[in-house]
Each structure stands twice: as structure tokens, then as C-alpha cells.
Short mmCIF file of C-alpha atoms and ligand atoms in Angstrom, two decimals:
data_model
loop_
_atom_site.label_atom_id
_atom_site.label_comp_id
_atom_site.label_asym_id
_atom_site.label_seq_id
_atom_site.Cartn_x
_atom_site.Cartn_y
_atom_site.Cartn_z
CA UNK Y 1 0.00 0.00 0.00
CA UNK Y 2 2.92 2.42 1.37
CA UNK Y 3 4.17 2.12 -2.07
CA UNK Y 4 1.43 2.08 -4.06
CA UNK Y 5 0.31 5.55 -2.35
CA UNK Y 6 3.86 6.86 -2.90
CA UNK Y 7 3.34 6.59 -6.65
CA UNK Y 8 0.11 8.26 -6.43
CA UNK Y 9 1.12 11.02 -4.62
CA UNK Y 10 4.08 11.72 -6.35
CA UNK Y 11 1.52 11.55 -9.59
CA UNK Y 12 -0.31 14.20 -7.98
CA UNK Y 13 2.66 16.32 -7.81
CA UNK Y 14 3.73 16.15 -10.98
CA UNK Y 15 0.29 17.16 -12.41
CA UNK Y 16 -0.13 20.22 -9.85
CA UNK Y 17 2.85 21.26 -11.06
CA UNK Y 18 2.33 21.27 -14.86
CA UNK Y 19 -1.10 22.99 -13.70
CA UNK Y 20 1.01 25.61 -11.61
CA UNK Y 21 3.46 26.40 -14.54
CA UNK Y 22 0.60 26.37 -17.02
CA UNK Y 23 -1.96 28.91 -15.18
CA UNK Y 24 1.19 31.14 -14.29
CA UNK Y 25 2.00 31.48 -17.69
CA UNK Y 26 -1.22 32.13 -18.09
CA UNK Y 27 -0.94 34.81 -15.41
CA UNK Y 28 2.25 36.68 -17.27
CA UNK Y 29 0.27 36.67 -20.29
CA UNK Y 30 -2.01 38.48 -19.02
CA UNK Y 31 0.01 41.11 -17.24
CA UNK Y 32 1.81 41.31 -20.53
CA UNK Y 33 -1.31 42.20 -22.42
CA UNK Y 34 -1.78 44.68 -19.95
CA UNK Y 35 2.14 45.98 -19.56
CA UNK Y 36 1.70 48.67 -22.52
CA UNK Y 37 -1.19 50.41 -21.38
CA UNK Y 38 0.16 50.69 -18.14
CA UNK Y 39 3.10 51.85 -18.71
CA UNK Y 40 5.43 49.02 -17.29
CA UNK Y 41 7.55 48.90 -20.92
CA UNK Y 42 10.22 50.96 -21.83
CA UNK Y 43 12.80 50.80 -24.21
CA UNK Y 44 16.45 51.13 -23.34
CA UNK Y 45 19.27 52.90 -26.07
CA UNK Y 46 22.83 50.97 -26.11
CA UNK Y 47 25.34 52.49 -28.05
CA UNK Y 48 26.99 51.02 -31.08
CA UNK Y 49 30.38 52.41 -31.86
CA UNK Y 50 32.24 53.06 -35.13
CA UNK Y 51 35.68 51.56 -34.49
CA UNK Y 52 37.71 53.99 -36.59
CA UNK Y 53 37.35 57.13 -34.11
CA UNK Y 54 35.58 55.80 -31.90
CA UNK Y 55 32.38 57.96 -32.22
CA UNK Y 56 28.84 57.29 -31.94
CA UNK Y 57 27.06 55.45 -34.84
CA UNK Y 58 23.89 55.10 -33.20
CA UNK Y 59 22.41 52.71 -30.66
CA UNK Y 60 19.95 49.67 -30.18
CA UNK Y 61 16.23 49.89 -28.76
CA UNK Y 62 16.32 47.17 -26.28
CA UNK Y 63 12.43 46.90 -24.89
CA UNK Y 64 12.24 46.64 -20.85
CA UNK Y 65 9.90 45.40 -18.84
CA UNK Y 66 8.79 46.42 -15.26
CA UNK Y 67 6.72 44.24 -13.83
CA UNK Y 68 4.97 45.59 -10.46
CA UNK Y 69 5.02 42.25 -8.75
CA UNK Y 70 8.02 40.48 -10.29
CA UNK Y 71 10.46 43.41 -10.98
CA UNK Y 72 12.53 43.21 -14.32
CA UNK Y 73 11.87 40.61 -16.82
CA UNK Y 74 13.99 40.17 -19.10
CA UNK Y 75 13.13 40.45 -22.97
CA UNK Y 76 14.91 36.95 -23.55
CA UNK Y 77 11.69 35.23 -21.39
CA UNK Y 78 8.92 37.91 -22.26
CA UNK Y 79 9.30 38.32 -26.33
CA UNK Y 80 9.30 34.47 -27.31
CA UNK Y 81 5.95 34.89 -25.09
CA UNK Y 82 4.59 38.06 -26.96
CA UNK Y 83 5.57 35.70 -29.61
CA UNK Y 84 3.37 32.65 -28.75
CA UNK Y 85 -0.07 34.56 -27.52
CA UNK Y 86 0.12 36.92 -30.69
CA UNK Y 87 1.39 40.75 -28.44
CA UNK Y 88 4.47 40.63 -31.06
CA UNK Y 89 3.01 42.98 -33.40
CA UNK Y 90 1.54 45.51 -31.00
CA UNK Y 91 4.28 45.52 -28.49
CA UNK Y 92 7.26 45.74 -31.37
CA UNK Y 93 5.44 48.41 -33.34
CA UNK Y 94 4.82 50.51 -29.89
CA UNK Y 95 9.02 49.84 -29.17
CA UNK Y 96 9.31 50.97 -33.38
CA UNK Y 97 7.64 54.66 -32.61
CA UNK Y 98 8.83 55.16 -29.07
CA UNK Y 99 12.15 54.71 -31.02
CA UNK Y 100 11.70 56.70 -33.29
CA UNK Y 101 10.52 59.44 -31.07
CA UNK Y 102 13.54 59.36 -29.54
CA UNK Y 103 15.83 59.03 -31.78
CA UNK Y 104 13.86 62.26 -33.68
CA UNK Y 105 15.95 64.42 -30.69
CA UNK Y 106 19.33 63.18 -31.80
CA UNK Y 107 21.74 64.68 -34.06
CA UNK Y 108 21.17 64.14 -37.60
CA UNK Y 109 23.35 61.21 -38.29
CA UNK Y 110 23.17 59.09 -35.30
CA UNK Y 111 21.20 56.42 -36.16
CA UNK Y 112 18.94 53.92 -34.34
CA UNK Y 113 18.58 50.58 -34.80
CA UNK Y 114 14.88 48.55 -33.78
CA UNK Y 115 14.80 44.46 -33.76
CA UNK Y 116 11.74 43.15 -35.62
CA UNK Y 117 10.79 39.74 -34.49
CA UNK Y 118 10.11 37.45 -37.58
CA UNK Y 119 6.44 37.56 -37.20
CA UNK Y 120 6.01 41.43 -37.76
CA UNK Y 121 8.44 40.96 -40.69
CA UNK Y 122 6.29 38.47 -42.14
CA UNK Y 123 2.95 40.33 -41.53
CA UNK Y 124 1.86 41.75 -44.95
CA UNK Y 125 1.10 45.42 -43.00
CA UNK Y 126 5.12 46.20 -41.88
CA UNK Y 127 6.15 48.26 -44.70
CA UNK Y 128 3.01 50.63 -44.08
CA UNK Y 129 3.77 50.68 -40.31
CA UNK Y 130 7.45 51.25 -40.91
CA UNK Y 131 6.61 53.94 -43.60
CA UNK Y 132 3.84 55.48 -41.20
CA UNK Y 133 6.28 55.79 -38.35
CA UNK Y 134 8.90 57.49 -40.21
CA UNK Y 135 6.35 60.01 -41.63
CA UNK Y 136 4.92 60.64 -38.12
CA UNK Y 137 8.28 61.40 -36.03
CA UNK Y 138 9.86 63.04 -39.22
CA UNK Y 139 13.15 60.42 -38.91
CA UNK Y 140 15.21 60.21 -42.37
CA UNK Y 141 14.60 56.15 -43.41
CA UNK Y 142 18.22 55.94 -43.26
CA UNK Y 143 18.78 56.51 -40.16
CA UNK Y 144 16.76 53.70 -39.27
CA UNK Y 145 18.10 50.23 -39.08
CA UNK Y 146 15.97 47.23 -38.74
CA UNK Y 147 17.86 44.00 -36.70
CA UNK Y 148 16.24 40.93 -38.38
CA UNK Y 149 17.61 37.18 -37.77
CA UNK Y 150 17.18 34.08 -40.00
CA UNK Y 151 14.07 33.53 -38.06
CA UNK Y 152 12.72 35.23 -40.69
CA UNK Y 153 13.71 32.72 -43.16
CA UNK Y 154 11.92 29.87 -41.25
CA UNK Y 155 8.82 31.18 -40.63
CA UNK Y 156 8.65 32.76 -44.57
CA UNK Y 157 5.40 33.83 -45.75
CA UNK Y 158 4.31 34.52 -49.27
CA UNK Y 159 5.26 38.10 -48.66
CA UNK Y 160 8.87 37.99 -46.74
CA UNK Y 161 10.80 38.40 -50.37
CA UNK Y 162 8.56 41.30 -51.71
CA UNK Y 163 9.61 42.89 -47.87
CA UNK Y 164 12.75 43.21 -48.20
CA UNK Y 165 12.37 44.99 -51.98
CA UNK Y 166 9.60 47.46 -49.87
CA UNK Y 167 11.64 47.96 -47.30
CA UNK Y 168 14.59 48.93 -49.31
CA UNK Y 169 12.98 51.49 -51.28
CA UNK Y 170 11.69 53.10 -48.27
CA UNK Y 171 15.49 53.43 -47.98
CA UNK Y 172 15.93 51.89 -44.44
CA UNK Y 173 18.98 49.49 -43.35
CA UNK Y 174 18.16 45.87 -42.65
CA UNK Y 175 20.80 43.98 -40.80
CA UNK Y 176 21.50 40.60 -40.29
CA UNK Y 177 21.36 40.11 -36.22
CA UNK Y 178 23.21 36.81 -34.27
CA UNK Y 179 24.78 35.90 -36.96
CA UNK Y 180 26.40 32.41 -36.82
CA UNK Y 181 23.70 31.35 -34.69
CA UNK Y 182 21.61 29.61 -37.31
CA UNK Y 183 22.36 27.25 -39.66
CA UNK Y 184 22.48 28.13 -43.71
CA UNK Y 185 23.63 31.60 -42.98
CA UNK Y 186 25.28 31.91 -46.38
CA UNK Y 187 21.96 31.73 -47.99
CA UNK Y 188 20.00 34.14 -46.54
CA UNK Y 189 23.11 36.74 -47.24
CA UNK Y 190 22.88 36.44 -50.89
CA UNK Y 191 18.82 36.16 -50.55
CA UNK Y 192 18.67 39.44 -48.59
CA UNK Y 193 20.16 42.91 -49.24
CA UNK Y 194 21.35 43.27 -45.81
CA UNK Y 195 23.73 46.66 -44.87
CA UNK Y 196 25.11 44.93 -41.76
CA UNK Y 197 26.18 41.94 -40.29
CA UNK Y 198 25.89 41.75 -36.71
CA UNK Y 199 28.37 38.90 -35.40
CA UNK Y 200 26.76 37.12 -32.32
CA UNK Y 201 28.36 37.38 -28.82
CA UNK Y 202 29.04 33.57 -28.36
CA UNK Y 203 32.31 34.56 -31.32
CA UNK Y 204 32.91 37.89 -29.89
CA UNK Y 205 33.17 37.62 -25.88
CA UNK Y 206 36.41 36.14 -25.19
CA UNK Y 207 37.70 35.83 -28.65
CA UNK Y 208 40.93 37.44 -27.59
CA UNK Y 209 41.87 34.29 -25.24
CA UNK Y 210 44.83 32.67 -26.91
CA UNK Y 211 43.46 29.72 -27.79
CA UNK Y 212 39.86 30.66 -29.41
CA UNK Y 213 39.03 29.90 -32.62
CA UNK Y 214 36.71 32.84 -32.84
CA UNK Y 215 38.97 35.11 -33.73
CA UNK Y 216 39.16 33.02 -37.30
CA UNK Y 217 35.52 32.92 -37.90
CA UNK Y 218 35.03 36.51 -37.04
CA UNK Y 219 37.77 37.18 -39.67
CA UNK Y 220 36.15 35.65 -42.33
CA UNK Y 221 32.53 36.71 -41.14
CA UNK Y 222 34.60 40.21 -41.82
CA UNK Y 223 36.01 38.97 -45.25
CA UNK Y 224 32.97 37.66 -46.68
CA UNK Y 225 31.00 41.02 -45.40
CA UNK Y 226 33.47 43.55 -46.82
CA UNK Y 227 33.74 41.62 -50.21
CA UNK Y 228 29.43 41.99 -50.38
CA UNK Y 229 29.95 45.68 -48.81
CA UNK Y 230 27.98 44.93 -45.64
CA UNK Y 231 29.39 46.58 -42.60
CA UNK Y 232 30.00 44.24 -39.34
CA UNK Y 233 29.15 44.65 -35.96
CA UNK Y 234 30.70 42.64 -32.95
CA UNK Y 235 28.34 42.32 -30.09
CA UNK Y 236 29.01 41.65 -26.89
CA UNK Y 237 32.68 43.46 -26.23
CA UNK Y 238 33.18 43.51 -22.45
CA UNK Y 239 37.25 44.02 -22.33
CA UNK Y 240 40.33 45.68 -23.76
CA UNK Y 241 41.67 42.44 -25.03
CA UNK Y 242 38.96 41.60 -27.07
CA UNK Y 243 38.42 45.14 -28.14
CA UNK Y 244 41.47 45.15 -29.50
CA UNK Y 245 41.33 42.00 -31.26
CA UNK Y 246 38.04 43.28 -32.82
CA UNK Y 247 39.57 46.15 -33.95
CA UNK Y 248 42.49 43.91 -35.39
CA UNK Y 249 40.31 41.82 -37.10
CA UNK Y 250 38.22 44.80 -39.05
CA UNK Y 251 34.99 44.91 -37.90
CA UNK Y 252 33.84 48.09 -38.68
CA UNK Y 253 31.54 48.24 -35.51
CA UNK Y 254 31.42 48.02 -32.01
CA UNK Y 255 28.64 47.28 -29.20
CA UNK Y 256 29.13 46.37 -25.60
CA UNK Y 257 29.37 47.01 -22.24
CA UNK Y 258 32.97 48.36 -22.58
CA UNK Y 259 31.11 51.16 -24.36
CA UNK Y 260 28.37 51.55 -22.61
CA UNK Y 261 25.39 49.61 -21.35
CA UNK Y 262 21.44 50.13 -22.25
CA UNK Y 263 20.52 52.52 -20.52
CA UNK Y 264 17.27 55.25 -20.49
CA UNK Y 265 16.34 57.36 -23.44
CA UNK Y 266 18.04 60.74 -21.16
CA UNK Y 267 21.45 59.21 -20.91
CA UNK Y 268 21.50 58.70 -24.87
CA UNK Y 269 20.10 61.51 -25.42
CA UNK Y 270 23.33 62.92 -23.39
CA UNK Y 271 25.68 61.05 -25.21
CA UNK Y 272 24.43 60.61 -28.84
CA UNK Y 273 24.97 64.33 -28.78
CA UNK Y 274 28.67 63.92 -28.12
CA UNK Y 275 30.73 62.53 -31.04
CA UNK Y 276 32.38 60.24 -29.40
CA UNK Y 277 32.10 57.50 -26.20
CA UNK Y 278 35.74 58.08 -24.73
P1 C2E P 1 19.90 41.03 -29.17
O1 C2E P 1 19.08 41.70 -30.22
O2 C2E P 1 21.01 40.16 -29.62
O3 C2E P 1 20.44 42.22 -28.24
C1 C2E P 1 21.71 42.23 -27.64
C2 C2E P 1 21.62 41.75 -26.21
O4 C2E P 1 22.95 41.63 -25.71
C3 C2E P 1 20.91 42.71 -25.28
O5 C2E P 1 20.28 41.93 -24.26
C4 C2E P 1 22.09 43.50 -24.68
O6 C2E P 1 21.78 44.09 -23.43
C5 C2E P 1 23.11 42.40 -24.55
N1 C2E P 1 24.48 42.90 -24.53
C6 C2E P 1 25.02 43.90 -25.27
N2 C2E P 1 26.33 44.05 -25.02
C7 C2E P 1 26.66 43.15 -24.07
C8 C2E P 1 27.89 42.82 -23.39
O7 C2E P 1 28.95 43.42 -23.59
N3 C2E P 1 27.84 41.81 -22.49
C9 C2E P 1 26.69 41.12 -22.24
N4 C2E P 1 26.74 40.15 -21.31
N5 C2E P 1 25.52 41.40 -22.86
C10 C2E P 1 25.50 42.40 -23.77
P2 C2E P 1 18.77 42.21 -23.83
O8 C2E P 1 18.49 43.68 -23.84
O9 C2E P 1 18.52 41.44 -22.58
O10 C2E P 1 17.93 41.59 -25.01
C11 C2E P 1 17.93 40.22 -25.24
C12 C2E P 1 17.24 39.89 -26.55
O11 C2E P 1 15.85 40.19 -26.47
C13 C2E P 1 17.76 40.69 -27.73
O12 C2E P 1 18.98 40.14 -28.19
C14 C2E P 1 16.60 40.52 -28.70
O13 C2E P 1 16.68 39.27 -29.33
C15 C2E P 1 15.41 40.53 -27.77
N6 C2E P 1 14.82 41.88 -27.76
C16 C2E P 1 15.10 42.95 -26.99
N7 C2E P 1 14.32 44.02 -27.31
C17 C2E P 1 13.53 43.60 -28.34
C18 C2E P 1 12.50 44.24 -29.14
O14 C2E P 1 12.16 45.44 -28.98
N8 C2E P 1 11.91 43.48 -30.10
C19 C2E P 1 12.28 42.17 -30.33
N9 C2E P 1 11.65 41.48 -31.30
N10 C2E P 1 13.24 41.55 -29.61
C20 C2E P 1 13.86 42.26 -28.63
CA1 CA P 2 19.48 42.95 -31.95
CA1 CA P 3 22.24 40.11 -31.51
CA1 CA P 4 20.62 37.64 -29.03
#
């Protein structure tokens, strides 16, 4: 009997648990749907460096969330669920204009760069709300640069090649985020008229210890992107060592917490009005 109830129990537990985990995602969801309207998101600026000079080329919109209860999720746990319950669109157009508002304070050439989740990309209505939010906040389309990653590719609809064409004549930059992440890479590049590569931080962080092989991928990430004239990005530069390597190896730019880390729209402000971080 002793063990027979064991089993049970233990049965019991398992299920209450799946139930727990189930109605509390259930619960985020919900707070989630909720987050915008009351003002618990807010979009953080981190500053992307050009390596010659060291000035300011613009910086990231990295969306925040507050939550009253929990404190600060992080957009790693909350997006892939904005994802799944269909909030992608509404939340990552609301991060596009706030964005945009911002960056409409900056100096002329500092540009800012927005990530669009695969779904919005794929949803037939993005150039319009792309074109719309330029018009509104009066930013040139080139100053804009949208962070895309082969997600895209995976989930393609009928409409993802037509996109990138739109998208292109609006004159906006599309670059090609995590790069190295995914699997047929060299595909998508000659599919997609990206302006930038952005090399993903599992090559970057790190890359100057003696005996990484990162620094020879990120070399020929670099090679292949200058021979297609796409600029690079390393993300993820924390120290001098590997800031220096990066530099060394010709990536033309530069993100990380050596430069700065996101932080609220005032500090940019602040800064993307210098010309340079140092
Ligand atoms: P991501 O697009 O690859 O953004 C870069 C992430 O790396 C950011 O994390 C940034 O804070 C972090 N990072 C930058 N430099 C360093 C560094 O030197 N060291 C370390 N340890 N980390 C660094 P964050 O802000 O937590 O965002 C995580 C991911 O969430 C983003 O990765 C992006 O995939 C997604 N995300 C954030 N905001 C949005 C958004 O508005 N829309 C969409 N669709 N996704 C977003
Ligand atoms: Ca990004
Ligand atoms: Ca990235
Ligand atoms: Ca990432």
C-alpha cells in the first residue's frame, strides 16, 4: 500500500505542477497584455560604436519590462511569449515609434537601430507601419536600421521576399542580427540585401583568449562582409583584449558594455549628442 500511495502522490505532484506552470504562464500573459497600457515597458538605447574614431554610430532599442510584482523581466523570457499569444506585433510596433521618437531628438546622423521579431516581418502590413512611423516622427529612413535574424527565413510567408524589396525602397537598413547562430547563414546573405552583419556574442566575448578559434571565424565573417559591402558589428565586447582583437580583425563596428550599457532614453540623449564614447 505504502508504495502504491507513494506513486500516487508523487503523480499528484507532478500534475499540480504542470497545472502551476501552465496557469502562471497564463498569469504573465495576461500582465503582458496589460504591460503597454500601463506603462510598465520601456525601451532602453545601447550604443553602437564606429571603431575607426571611436564615435557614436547610433544605438539599439532594447524593450524593458517592469513588472509591479516580479520586478525586471527580461526580454529573452517575455518576447518568445509576446511571440506565442500573438502581443508581437503591438508591443514591437509601440518599441518601433517610441524609437523613433527618440531618436527624432538626436543629431542628424546618429542612427537607431529597432529588432523586428520574424512575425512582424512576415505580416503583410510592416512596410506601411514602418513607412507610417517614419512620416509621423519626421526620422530620415536611413537613419533607421531594422535587426532581423534568420528567423525570418523559417517562418517565410508569401510576402517575406517582396519585404525586403519594400523595405529597401523606403530606404531603411536591414541587418542581419546573431549571426552564426543559425544554420544556412550563407543563404539568406545572398537572398537578402542586408547593410550589416551583426556577429553574435558567443564569437565575440572572449575571442581574444589565446586559444579561441573565434577570432578566425570573425575574420572571415569580416572577409565575406566587406567583399558583399555589408558593414560588421561585434556584439558583446566587455574588455580591452577583445576590443582590440576586434579592432584587429576589421569589424567596422562596435557594441558592448565596454562602451556603454542600455541605458534610459536621457542618458542617450546625453551622449548621442557627443561625437564620441571616450
Ligand atoms: P539582441 O538583439 O542580440 O540584443 C543584444 C543583447 O545583448 C541585449 O540583451 C544587450 O543588453 C546584450 N548585450 C550587449 N552588449 C553586451 C555585453 O557586452 N555583455 C553582455 N553580457 N551582454 C551584452 P537584452 O536587452 O537582454 O535583449 C535580449 C534579446 O531580447 C535581444 O537580443 C533581442 O533578441 C530581444 N529583444 C530585446 N528588445 C527587443 C525588441 O524590442 N523586439 C524584439 N523582437 N526583440 C527584442
Ligand atoms: Ca538585436
Ligand atoms: Ca544580436
Ligand atoms: Ca541575441
Amino acid at each position: 500500500y505504502a508504495a502504491k500511495d507513494a506513486g500516487r502522490g508523487k503523480h499528484c505532484f507532478y500534475e499540480q505542477a504542470m497545472h502551476t506552470e501552465a496557469s502562471d504562464r497564463q498569469v504573465l500573459e495576461n500582465d503582458l497584455r496589460q504591460a503597454i497600457d500601463k506603462g510598465e515597458l520601456w525601451v532602453a538605447y545601447q550604443p553602437i560604436v564606429r571603431t575607426a574614431g571611436e564615435e557614436i554610430s547610433g544605438f539599439e532599442a532594447l524593450v524593458r519590462w517592469d513588472h509591479p510584482v516580479r520586478g525586471r523581466i527580461s526580454p529573452d523570457k517575455f518576447i518568445p511569449l509576446a511571440e506565442e499569444c500573438g502581443l508581437i506585433p503591438r508591443i514591437g510596433t509601440w518599441v518601433l515609434e517610441t524609437a523613433l521618437e527618440e531618436a527624432a531628438r538626436w543629431p542628424d546622423q546618429v542612427r537607431i537601430a529597432v529588432n523586428l521579431s520574424p512575425i512582424q516581418f512576415n505580416d503583410p502590413g510592416i512596410v506601411e507601419i514602418v513607412s507610417n512611423a517614419l512620416t509621423r516622427t519626421g526620422v530620415r529612413a536611413n537613419r533607421l536600421e531594422l535587426e532581423i535574424t534568420e528567423g525570418v527565413f523559417l517562418a517565410e510567408g508569401e510576402s517575406t521576399d517582396d519585404t525586403f524589396g519594400k523595405l529597401k525602397d523606403l530606404g531603411v537598413r536591414l541587418a542581419l542580427d546573431d549571426f552564426g547562430t543559425g544554420y544556412s547563414s550563407l543563404g539568406y546573405l545572398k537572398k537578402a540585401p542586408f547593410d550589416k552583419i551583426k556577429i553574435d556574442q558567443s564569437f565575440v566575448r572572449g575571442a581574444a583568449s589565446k586559444t579561441s578559434r573565434n577570432s578566425a571565424i570573425i575574420r572571415a565573417i569580416v572577409t565575406l562582409a566587406d567583399s558583399l559591402q555589408m558593414e560588421t558589428c561585434a556584439e558583446g565586447v566587455e574588455t580591452h583584449d577583445d576590443l582590440h582583437l576586434i579592432r584587429d580583425l576589421g569589424c567596422s563596428h562596435i557594441q558592448g558594455y565596454i562602451f556603454g550599457k542600455p541605458m534610459e532614453g536621457e542618458s542617450a540623449r546625453a551622449l548621442a549628442s557627443k561625437t564620441t564614447v571616450v
